[in-house]
Amino acid sequence: MPSKRKYSVLLPTYNERENIALITWLLVETFTKSKLDWEIIVIDDASPDGTQLVVKKLQKEYGEDRLILAARPGKMGLGSAYVHGLRRAKGDFVIIMDADLSHHPKYIPDFVKAQQKADADIVTGTRYVAGGGVDGWDFRRKLTSRGANFLAATVLQPGVSDLTGSFRLYRKSVLEELMAQCVSTGYAFQMEIMVRARNQGHTVAEVPIVFVDRLFGSSKLGTKEIVFFIKGMLWLLFTT
Amino acid sequence: MRRIAKLLGWAVGLLAVWLAALQLEVSRRTHILILLAPVISVAAFGVYSVVLLLYGVLTFSDRPEEGRALKQDVDRARRDLTAKGILEPG
């Protein structure tokens, strides 16, 4: 699998001082083992817990050219964090994942293989196919996740099994193009970017991943998020 | 074509078929069936959705071994990061 391509990982953070160190360590291990060229871009929204101090220590260990700190003055949202990080990315491909370790870096070689096999523009991690799954979710959480995906799949017909997943690999030019069009936030953002990608004929491959909820119930999903999601879905129904 | 246009296209098409079917000269019982067809279809779709959704939830894989594997990897990372002075012990 060795290739000349470079992979940029975008990690938006807010108060992740311990997780950013752990995920960086696991990313470096994975990239070194699979002989991939990499860089990590941390987009930190002025975390008060010292996340940036830890990133600076990590930079001394792994190099400032490998680990890039793209700080922002305050909490400004996920979508704009990706745009901010993308400006600094020098990779041919961009990997987006959660910094809280619910996405294990060990799946990245699977993403790379799937991308190469299909020459795909996007590879998305899915919890819903054989080999994928979750750890730490109760019936209600599973029902909400399944329900949201079932509803969106029925209404929008995107042809992708895990519309709300946020562990993905993008061809950089494709992500730049899509980011310029997307306006949603939260779970709806992951859905919007995929729906627009399919509309424009970009190829999407899927790889199974296991999502691990380390702090049970940490991934917040209240009524507010559900209402946002449904609004986002209806908006996509009428505008795309 | 926008998704909403496609959806409305289907709705108009089905409505036309239904209205045409209502004009057919059929027995009273068949006529009532045709009259109720939209309600029956919606109910059937509802049942199909609920069954599919429950099937999806019940077959949603639980992978506790992945949680344990992650914990081991995290412990490994934490030991090395502590040794390097990046994270504090504890």
XYZ file of C-alpha atoms in Angstrom:
330
model
C 0.000 0.000 0.000
C 2.922 2.456 0.150
C 2.150 5.461 -2.020
C 3.495 8.907 -2.738
C 0.243 10.506 -1.690
C 0.000 12.614 1.395
C -2.846 12.378 3.879
C -3.935 15.369 5.973
C -5.965 14.648 9.101
C -8.197 17.492 10.281
C -8.940 17.442 14.007
C -11.262 20.155 15.319
C -10.818 20.423 19.102
C -12.351 22.139 22.090
C -11.035 21.068 25.509
C -9.367 17.870 24.313
C -5.957 18.250 25.976
C -5.606 14.569 26.802
C -7.429 13.162 23.766
C -5.396 15.223 21.298
C -2.191 13.687 22.652
C -3.631 10.163 22.593
C -5.097 10.410 19.107
C -1.926 12.000 17.703
C 0.115 9.135 19.155
C -2.229 6.517 17.655
C -2.310 8.330 14.296
C 1.481 8.459 14.129
C 1.644 4.756 14.966
C -0.849 3.883 12.233
C 0.786 6.072 9.564
C 4.269 4.784 10.408
C 3.183 1.137 10.314
C 1.397 1.530 6.981
C 4.181 3.702 5.478
C 1.884 6.568 4.530
C 2.903 10.208 4.195
C 0.908 12.269 6.654
C 0.241 15.521 8.451
C -2.165 16.397 11.269
C -3.905 19.743 11.469
C -5.432 20.629 14.836
C -8.070 23.339 14.617
C -8.467 24.503 18.201
C -11.162 26.981 19.190
C -9.269 28.660 22.062
C -9.753 25.763 24.505
C -9.326 27.020 28.067
C -7.976 23.625 29.261
C -4.533 23.975 27.661
C -5.144 21.883 24.544
C -2.826 24.162 22.565
C -0.018 23.765 25.102
C -0.203 20.000 24.653
C -0.193 20.427 20.869
C 2.968 22.539 21.141
C 4.649 19.799 23.186
C 3.553 17.261 20.575
C 5.010 19.466 17.839
C 8.436 19.257 19.524
C 8.144 15.472 19.458
C 6.749 14.940 15.960
C 7.762 18.114 14.103
C 5.960 21.345 13.271
C 5.758 20.316 9.625
C 3.861 17.146 10.585
C 1.633 18.532 13.312
C 0.122 21.896 12.484
C -1.739 24.054 14.968
C -4.450 26.134 13.340
C -5.827 28.078 16.291
C -8.972 30.184 16.201
C -10.008 32.928 18.614
C -13.180 31.199 19.885
C -15.877 28.564 19.352
C -16.979 28.981 15.751
C -18.546 25.707 14.648
C -17.519 22.522 12.925
C -18.051 23.447 9.277
C -15.915 26.563 9.457
C -13.272 24.588 11.380
C -12.876 22.285 8.378
C -12.615 25.274 6.027
C -9.995 26.829 8.304
C -7.996 23.596 8.504
C -8.286 22.905 4.776
C -6.456 26.144 3.963
C -3.418 24.746 5.743
C -3.666 21.216 4.322
C -0.977 20.157 1.865
C -2.174 16.571 1.422
C -3.740 15.007 -1.658
C -6.392 13.506 0.595
C -8.041 14.816 3.727
C -9.251 12.640 6.601
C -11.934 13.972 8.904
C -12.554 12.264 12.216
C -13.575 12.991 15.799
C -10.718 13.891 18.144
C -12.402 12.187 21.108
C -11.210 8.686 20.105
C -14.641 7.395 19.135
C -12.999 6.899 15.719
C -9.911 4.688 15.956
C -7.028 5.678 13.630
C -6.378 1.982 12.933
C -9.145 2.075 10.302
C -7.282 4.624 8.152
C -5.384 1.978 6.110
C -8.805 0.489 5.224
C -9.946 3.908 4.003
C -6.778 4.282 1.908
C -7.170 0.823 0.384
C -10.844 1.406 -0.413
C -10.007 4.754 -2.020
C -7.296 3.230 -4.200
C -9.347 0.195 -5.174
C -12.280 2.226 -6.494
C -10.356 5.429 -7.277
C -13.060 6.983 -5.084
C -13.452 10.691 -4.343
C -14.839 9.976 -0.891
C -14.546 7.018 1.471
C -16.992 7.004 4.337
C -16.860 4.874 7.468
C -20.091 3.011 8.126
C -21.370 1.445 11.330
C -24.184 -0.372 9.566
C -22.512 -3.009 7.395
C -20.896 -6.339 8.291
C -17.717 -5.697 10.264
C -18.964 -2.345 11.530
C -20.814 -1.543 14.730
C -20.803 0.356 17.991
C -19.722 -0.077 21.580
C -21.451 1.676 24.459
C -24.850 2.483 22.945
C -28.180 1.510 24.472
C -31.392 0.691 22.594
C -32.585 4.287 22.531
C -29.317 5.616 21.094
C -29.264 2.905 18.435
C -32.881 3.613 17.562
C -32.199 7.332 17.145
C -29.177 6.712 14.957
C -30.914 4.112 12.814
C -34.073 6.196 12.665
C -32.248 9.315 11.494
C -30.410 7.391 8.799
C -33.524 5.497 7.712
C -35.558 8.701 7.470
C -32.876 10.590 5.559
C -32.207 7.633 3.261
C -35.921 7.351 2.440
C -36.442 11.054 1.816
C -33.143 11.928 0.117
C -32.136 8.620 -1.560
C -28.391 9.249 -1.365
C -27.248 5.654 -1.840
C -24.918 5.680 1.171
C -25.577 3.531 4.252
C -24.211 5.800 6.989
C -25.267 9.353 6.154
C -24.502 10.867 9.543
C -21.116 9.238 10.100
C -18.258 11.674 10.470
C -15.194 9.452 9.887
C -14.379 10.075 6.245
C -11.609 10.455 3.686
C -11.960 13.008 0.882
C -9.958 13.865 -2.199
C -8.828 17.341 -1.207
C -10.117 19.151 -4.288
C -13.529 17.513 -3.843
C -13.782 18.515 -0.190
C -12.828 22.109 -1.027
C -15.518 22.225 -3.696
C -18.153 20.722 -1.373
C -17.237 22.888 1.609
C -17.868 25.971 -0.496
C -21.506 24.864 -0.947
C -22.449 23.447 2.442
C -24.298 25.562 4.988
C -25.694 23.064 7.549
C -24.282 22.472 11.000
C -24.210 19.488 13.358
C -25.357 16.077 12.133
C -27.046 17.677 9.145
C -23.656 18.854 7.883
C -22.386 15.288 7.354
C -25.621 14.523 5.518
C -25.507 17.652 3.364
C -21.936 17.091 2.210
C -22.767 13.517 1.165
C -25.995 14.462 -0.622
C -24.209 17.206 -2.575
C -21.336 14.860 -3.398
C -23.768 12.337 -4.876
C -25.605 15.063 -6.828
C -22.358 16.092 -8.451
C -21.466 12.548 -9.375
C -18.548 12.060 -7.003
C -17.748 8.424 -6.305
C -18.221 7.192 -2.763
C -16.788 3.997 -1.247
C -17.638 2.624 2.193
C -15.592 0.829 4.834
C -16.922 -0.744 8.036
C -15.873 0.954 11.266
C -16.699 0.394 14.925
C -17.707 3.531 16.787
C -16.669 3.391 20.450
C -18.471 5.658 22.903
C -15.855 5.831 25.665
C -17.828 7.994 28.053
C -21.269 6.506 27.865
C -23.772 8.956 26.452
C -21.119 11.541 25.754
C -22.256 12.024 22.182
C -25.094 14.360 22.909
C -28.287 13.752 21.004
C -31.228 15.599 22.514
C -34.486 16.892 21.088
C -32.703 20.005 19.851
C -30.273 17.969 17.728
C -33.125 15.864 16.334
C -35.139 18.954 15.359
C -32.035 20.451 13.701
C -31.476 17.226 11.813
C -35.050 17.041 10.502
C -34.951 20.716 9.497
C -31.669 20.096 7.678
C -33.140 17.098 5.908
C -36.244 18.946 4.742
C -34.121 21.860 3.622
C -32.049 19.464 1.485
C -35.251 17.933 0.090
C -36.368 21.342 -1.156
C -33.037 22.769 -2.312
C -31.071 19.894 -3.860
C -34.053 17.789 -10.954
C -34.576 18.746 -7.360
C -35.581 16.007 -4.955
C -38.849 17.735 -4.101
C -39.806 17.909 -7.803
C -39.156 14.205 -8.211
C -41.218 13.439 -5.118
C -44.105 15.644 -6.290
C -43.907 14.008 -9.731
C -44.457 10.628 -8.129
C -47.306 11.965 -5.999
C -49.103 13.473 -8.993
C -48.578 10.282 -11.021
C -50.011 8.063 -8.295
C -52.927 10.435 -7.764
C -53.753 10.273 -11.465
C -53.682 6.464 -11.435
C -55.924 6.410 -8.380
C -58.440 8.880 -9.830
C -58.551 6.872 -13.066
C -59.067 3.641 -11.126
C -62.008 5.225 -9.297
C -63.816 5.711 -12.648
C -63.674 1.998 -13.476
C -66.939 0.096 -13.623
C -66.324 -2.527 -10.937
C -68.199 -4.262 -8.158
C -69.066 -2.248 -5.052
C -66.535 -4.172 -2.960
C -63.670 -3.533 -5.416
C -64.669 0.108 -5.619
C -64.371 0.458 -1.834
C -60.985 -1.234 -1.972
C -59.794 1.235 -4.614
C -61.207 4.089 -2.536
C -59.220 2.927 0.472
C -56.037 2.122 -1.480
C -54.148 5.285 -0.402
C -54.882 4.641 3.275
C -53.899 0.981 2.922
C -50.666 1.962 1.127
C -49.689 4.471 3.794
C -50.409 1.960 6.573
C -48.412 -0.745 4.752
C -45.493 1.627 4.302
C -45.658 2.495 8.002
C -45.548 -1.170 9.014
C -42.691 -1.810 6.568
C -40.735 1.126 8.018
C -41.244 0.077 11.630
C -40.247 -3.540 10.882
C -37.170 -2.449 8.928
C -36.169 0.044 11.621
C -36.533 -2.492 14.440
C -34.637 -5.064 12.394
C -31.895 -2.473 11.889
C -31.674 -1.680 15.586
C -31.681 -5.324 16.657
C -28.965 -6.234 14.127
C -26.886 -3.133 14.955
C -23.649 -4.872 15.969
C -22.443 -4.516 19.547
C -18.665 -4.742 19.541
C -17.475 -4.562 23.159
C -14.139 -6.141 22.162
C -13.396 -2.970 20.180
C -13.950 -0.896 23.310
C -11.465 -3.103 25.181
C -8.939 -2.950 22.318
C -9.187 0.845 22.302
C -8.603 0.955 26.042
C -5.418 -1.101 25.613
C -4.209 1.178 22.803
C -4.974 4.249 24.895
C -3.034 2.819 27.844
C -0.059 2.136 25.572
C -0.187 5.663 24.187
C -0.586 7.200 27.636
C 2.467 5.350 29.025
C 4.681 6.561 26.180
C 3.311 10.126 26.260
C 3.868 10.288 30.012
C 7.424 9.003 29.608
C 8.009 11.714 26.996
C 6.681 14.349 29.415
C 3.798 15.356 27.166
C 1.046 14.136 29.497
C 1.233 14.280 33.287
C 1.272 10.952 35.147
C -2.052 9.800 36.587
